Short mmCIF file of C-alpha atoms in Angstrom, two decimals:
data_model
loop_
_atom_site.label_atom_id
_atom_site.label_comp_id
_atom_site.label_asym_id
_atom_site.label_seq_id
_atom_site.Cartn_x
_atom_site.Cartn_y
_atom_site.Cartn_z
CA UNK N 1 -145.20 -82.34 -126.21
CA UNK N 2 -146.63 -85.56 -127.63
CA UNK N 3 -144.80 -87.88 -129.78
CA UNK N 4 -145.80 -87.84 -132.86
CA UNK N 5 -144.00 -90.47 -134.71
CA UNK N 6 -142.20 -93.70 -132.87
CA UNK N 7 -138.52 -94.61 -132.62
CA UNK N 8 -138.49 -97.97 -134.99
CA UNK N 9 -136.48 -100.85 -134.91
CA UNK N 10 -135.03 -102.24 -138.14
CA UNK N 11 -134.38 -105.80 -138.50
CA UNK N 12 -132.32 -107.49 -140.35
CA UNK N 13 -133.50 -111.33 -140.88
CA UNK N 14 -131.06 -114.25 -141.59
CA UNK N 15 -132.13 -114.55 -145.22
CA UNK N 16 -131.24 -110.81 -145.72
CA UNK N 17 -134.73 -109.02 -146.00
CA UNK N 18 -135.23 -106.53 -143.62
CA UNK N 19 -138.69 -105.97 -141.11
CA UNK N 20 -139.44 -102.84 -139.85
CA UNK N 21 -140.82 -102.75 -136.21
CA UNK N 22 -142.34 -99.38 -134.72
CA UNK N 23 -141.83 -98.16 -131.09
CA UNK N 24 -145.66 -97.72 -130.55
CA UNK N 25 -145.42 -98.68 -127.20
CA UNK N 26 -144.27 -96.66 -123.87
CA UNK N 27 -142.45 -99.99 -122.86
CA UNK N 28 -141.26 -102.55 -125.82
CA UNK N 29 -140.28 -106.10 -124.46
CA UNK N 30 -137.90 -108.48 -126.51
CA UNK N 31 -137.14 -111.80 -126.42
CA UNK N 32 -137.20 -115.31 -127.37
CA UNK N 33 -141.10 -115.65 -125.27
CA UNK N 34 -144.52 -115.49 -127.07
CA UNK N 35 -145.58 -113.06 -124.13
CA UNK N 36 -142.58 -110.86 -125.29
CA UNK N 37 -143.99 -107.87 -127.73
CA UNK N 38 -141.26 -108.65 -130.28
CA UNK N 39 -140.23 -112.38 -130.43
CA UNK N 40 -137.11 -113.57 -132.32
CA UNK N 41 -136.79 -117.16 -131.65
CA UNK N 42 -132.92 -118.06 -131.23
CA UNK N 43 -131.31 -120.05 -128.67
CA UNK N 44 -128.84 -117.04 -127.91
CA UNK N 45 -131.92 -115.02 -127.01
CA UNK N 46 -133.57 -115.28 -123.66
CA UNK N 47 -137.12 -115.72 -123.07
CA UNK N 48 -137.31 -112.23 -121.65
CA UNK N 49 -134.23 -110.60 -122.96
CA UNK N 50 -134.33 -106.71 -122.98
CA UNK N 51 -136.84 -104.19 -122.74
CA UNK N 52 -136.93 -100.37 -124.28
CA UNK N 53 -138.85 -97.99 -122.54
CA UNK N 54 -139.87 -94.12 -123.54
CA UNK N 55 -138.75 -91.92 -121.04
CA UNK N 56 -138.91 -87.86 -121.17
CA UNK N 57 -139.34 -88.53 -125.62
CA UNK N 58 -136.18 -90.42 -125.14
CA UNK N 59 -135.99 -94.50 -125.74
CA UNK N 60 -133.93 -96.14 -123.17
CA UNK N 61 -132.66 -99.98 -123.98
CA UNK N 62 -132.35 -102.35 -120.63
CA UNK N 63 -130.97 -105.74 -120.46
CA UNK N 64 -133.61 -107.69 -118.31
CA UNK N 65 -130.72 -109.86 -117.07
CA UNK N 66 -130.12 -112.13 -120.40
CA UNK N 67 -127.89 -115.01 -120.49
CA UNK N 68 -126.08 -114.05 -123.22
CA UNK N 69 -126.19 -110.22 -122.84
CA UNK N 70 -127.32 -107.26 -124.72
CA UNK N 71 -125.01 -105.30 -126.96
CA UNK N 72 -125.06 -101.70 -128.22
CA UNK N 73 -122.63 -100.67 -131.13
CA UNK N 74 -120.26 -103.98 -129.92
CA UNK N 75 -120.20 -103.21 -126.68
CA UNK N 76 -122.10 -105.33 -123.96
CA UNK N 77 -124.38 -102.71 -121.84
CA UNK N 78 -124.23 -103.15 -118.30
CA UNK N 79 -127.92 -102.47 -117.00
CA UNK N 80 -129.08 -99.07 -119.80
CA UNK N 81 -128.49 -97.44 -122.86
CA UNK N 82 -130.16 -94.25 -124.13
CA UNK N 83 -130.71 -95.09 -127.55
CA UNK N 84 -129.88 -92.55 -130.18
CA UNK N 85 -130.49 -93.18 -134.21
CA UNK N 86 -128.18 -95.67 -135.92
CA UNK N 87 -127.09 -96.87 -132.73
CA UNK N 88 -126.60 -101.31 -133.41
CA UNK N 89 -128.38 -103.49 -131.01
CA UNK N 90 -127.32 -107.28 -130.44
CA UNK N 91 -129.56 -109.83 -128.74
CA UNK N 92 -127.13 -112.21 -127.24
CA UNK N 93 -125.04 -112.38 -130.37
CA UNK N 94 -124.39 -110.76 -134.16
CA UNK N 95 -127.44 -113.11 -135.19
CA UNK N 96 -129.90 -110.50 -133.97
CA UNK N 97 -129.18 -107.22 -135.08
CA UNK N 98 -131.44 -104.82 -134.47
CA UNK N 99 -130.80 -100.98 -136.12
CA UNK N 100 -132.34 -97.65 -134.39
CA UNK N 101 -133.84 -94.74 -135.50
CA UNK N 102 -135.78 -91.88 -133.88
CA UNK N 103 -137.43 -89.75 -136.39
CA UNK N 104 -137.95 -87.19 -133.96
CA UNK N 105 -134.42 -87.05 -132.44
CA UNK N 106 -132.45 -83.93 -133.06
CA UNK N 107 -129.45 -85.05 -134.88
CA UNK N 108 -126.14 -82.75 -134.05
CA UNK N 109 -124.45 -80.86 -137.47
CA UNK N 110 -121.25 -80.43 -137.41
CA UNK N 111 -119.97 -77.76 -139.92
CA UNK N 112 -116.81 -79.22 -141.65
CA UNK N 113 -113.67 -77.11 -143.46
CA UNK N 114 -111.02 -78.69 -145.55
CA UNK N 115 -111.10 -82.14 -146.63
CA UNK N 116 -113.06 -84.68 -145.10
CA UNK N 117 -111.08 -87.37 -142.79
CA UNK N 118 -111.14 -90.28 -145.23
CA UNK N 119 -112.06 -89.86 -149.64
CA UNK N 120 -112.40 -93.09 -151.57
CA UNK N 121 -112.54 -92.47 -155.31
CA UNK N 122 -113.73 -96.16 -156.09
CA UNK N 123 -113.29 -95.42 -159.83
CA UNK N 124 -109.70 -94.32 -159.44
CA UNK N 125 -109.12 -96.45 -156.66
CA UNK N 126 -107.55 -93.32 -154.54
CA UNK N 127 -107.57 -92.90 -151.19
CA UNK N 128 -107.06 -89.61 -149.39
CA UNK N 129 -106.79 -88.73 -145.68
CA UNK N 130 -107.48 -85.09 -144.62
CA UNK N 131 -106.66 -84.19 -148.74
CA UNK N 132 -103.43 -86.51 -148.50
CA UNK N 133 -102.83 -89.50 -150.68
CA UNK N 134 -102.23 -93.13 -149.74
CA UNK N 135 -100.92 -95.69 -150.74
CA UNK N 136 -102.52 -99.14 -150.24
CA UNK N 137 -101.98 -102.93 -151.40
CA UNK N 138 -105.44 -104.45 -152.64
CA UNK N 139 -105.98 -106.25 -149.40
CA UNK N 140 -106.28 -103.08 -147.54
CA UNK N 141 -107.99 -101.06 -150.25
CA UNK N 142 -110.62 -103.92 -150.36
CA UNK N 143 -110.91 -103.97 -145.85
CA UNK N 144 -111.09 -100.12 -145.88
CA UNK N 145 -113.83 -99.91 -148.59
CA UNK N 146 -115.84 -102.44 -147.05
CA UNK N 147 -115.37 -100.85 -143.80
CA UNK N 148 -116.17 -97.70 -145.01
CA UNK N 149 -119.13 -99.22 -146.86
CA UNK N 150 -120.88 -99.79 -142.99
CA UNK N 151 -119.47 -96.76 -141.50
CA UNK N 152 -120.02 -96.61 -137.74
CA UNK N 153 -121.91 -100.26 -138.34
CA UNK N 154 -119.78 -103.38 -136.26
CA UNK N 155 -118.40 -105.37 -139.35
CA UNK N 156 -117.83 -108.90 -138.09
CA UNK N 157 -114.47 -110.99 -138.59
CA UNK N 158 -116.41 -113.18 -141.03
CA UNK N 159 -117.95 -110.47 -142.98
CA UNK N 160 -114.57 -108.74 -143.24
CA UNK N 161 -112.68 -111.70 -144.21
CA UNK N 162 -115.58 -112.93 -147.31
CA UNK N 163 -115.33 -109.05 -148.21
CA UNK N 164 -111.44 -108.70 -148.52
CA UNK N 165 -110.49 -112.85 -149.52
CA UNK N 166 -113.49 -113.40 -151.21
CA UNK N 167 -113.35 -117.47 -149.16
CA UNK N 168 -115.67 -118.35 -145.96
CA UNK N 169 -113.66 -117.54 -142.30
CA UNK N 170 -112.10 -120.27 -140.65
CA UNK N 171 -110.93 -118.79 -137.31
CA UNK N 172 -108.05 -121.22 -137.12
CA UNK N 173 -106.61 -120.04 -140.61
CA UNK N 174 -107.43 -116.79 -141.77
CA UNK N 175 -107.25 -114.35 -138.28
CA UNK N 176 -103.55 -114.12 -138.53
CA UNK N 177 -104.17 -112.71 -142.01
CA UNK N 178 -107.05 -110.56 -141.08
CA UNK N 179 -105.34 -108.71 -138.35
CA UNK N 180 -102.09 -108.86 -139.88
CA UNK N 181 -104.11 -106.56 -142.91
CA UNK N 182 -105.67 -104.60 -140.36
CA UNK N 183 -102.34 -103.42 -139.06
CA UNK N 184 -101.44 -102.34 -141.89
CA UNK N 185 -103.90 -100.16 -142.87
CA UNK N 186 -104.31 -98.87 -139.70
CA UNK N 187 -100.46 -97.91 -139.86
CA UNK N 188 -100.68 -96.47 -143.31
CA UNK N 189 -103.66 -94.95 -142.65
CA UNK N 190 -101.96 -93.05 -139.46
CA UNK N 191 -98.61 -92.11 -141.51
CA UNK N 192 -100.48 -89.97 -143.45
CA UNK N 193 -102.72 -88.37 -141.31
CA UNK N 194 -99.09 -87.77 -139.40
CA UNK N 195 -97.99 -85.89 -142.23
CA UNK N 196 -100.64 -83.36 -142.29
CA UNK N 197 -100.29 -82.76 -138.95
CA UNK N 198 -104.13 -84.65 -138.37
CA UNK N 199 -105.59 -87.45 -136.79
CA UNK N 200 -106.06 -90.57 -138.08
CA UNK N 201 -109.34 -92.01 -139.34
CA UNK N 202 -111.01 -93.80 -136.24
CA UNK N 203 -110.59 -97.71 -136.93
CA UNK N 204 -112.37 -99.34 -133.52
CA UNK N 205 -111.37 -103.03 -132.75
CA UNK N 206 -114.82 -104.94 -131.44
CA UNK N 207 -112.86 -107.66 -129.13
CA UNK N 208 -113.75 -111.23 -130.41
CA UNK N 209 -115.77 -109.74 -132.95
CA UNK N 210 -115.01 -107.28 -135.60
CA UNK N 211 -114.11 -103.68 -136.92
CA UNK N 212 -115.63 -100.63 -137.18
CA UNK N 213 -114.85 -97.48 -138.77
CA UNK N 214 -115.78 -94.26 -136.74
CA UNK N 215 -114.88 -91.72 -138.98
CA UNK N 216 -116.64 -89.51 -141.70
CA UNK N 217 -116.17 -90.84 -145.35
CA UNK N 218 -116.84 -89.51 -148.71
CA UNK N 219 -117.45 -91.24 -151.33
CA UNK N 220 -116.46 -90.55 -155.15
CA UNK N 221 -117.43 -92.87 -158.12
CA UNK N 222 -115.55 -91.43 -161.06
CA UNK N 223 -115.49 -92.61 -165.02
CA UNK N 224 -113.31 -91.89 -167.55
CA UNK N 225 -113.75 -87.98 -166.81
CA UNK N 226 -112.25 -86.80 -163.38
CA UNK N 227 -115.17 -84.34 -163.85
CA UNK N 228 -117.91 -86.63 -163.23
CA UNK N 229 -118.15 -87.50 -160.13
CA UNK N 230 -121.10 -88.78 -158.13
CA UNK N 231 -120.31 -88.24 -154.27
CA UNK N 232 -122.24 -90.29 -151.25
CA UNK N 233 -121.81 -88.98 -147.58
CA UNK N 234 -121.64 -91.56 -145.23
CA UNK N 235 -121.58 -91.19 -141.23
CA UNK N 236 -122.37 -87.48 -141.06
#
């Protein structure tokens, strides 16, 4: 069957504002070259960097043998990647991020019972694992929420760091502190999930690079009332 609407490409620009580039194409080049079909001119990027091609209604990403390589999610991609929707795509480095999304892809539902993995009342300032509460300091409150913020999304050192200490990243100074919060949460996080018998909420380590949370989260913003809450789904 025909396609009948592309994959697109979203990207995010230095400055924050965000283009949005359509698959239109059977074979998409990228790069830092005029010939290349989308251009993003950066020294990280090579002049022909990567390529995505439609195969069988299915996008495939291929490194075209970059300098600098071509990331999916974190992770550096040997030679292909089938592309599925929200997947992250680096050019050389975090400075070209590139999101994915197939409007036509069948997305997977999973039906869920019992509490959700990880609930963040950010009104209350409560977290729960599988229905179980825990108990945080404001350092790890602050990393989880903005973790959970840009669920399944690599969140850099840097970003992390602003986010949590509210003061630019100096790698020298401040990764002690950021992993040393990091371990914490991660082993408060996994007490608790211990005591219920579940697993923990999924907190990947991005070598050289960042965090990212691959769990389901749920999302309460609470007043005054307990009644009132307004709850966002994020990562399902």
């Amino acid at each position: 069957m025909a396609r009948i609407r592309p994959g697109l490409l979203t990207y995010r620009q230095p400055d924050g504002a965000e283009e949005y580039l359509p698959l239109s194409q059977t074979v998409t080049t990228l790069g830092r070259s005029d010939m290349c079909d989308l251009v993003f001119p950066f020294s990280t990027v090579s002049r022909m960097h990567a390529r995505i091609e439609l195969q069988h209604n299915r996008y495939i990403l291929y490194d075209a043998g970059s300098s600098n390589g071509t990331f999916v999610n974190g992770q550096r991609i040997a030679d292909y990647h089938q592309l599925s929707t929200n997947d992250e795509i680096w050019l050389g480095s975090s400075d070209v991020c590139l999101s994915f999304s197939d409007p036509e892809e069948t997305v997977d539902v999973t039906l869920r019972s019992g509490p959700p993995p990880l609930f963040i009342d950010q009104g209350a300032r409560i977290v729960q694992v599988h229905g179980a509460p825990v108990a945080l300091t404001t350092l790890e409150y602050d990393l989880l929420v903005h973790l959970a913020g840009n669920a399944r999304r690599v969140c850099t050192r840097k970003e992390c760091f602003v986010a949590v200490w509210g003061q630019d990243y100096d790698h020298a100074t401040c990764e002690d502190a950021l992993n040393a919060c990091m371990a914490r949460l991660r082993r408060n996080l996994r007490a608790t999930a211990a005591s219920v018998g579940r697993e923990p909420p999924q907190l990947t380590t991005i070598k050289r690079i960042g965090f990212r949370l691959d769990s389901d989260v749920v999302f309460a913003y609470s007043d005054e009332l307990p009644v009132a809450l307004k709850e966002h789904v994020i990562g399902i």
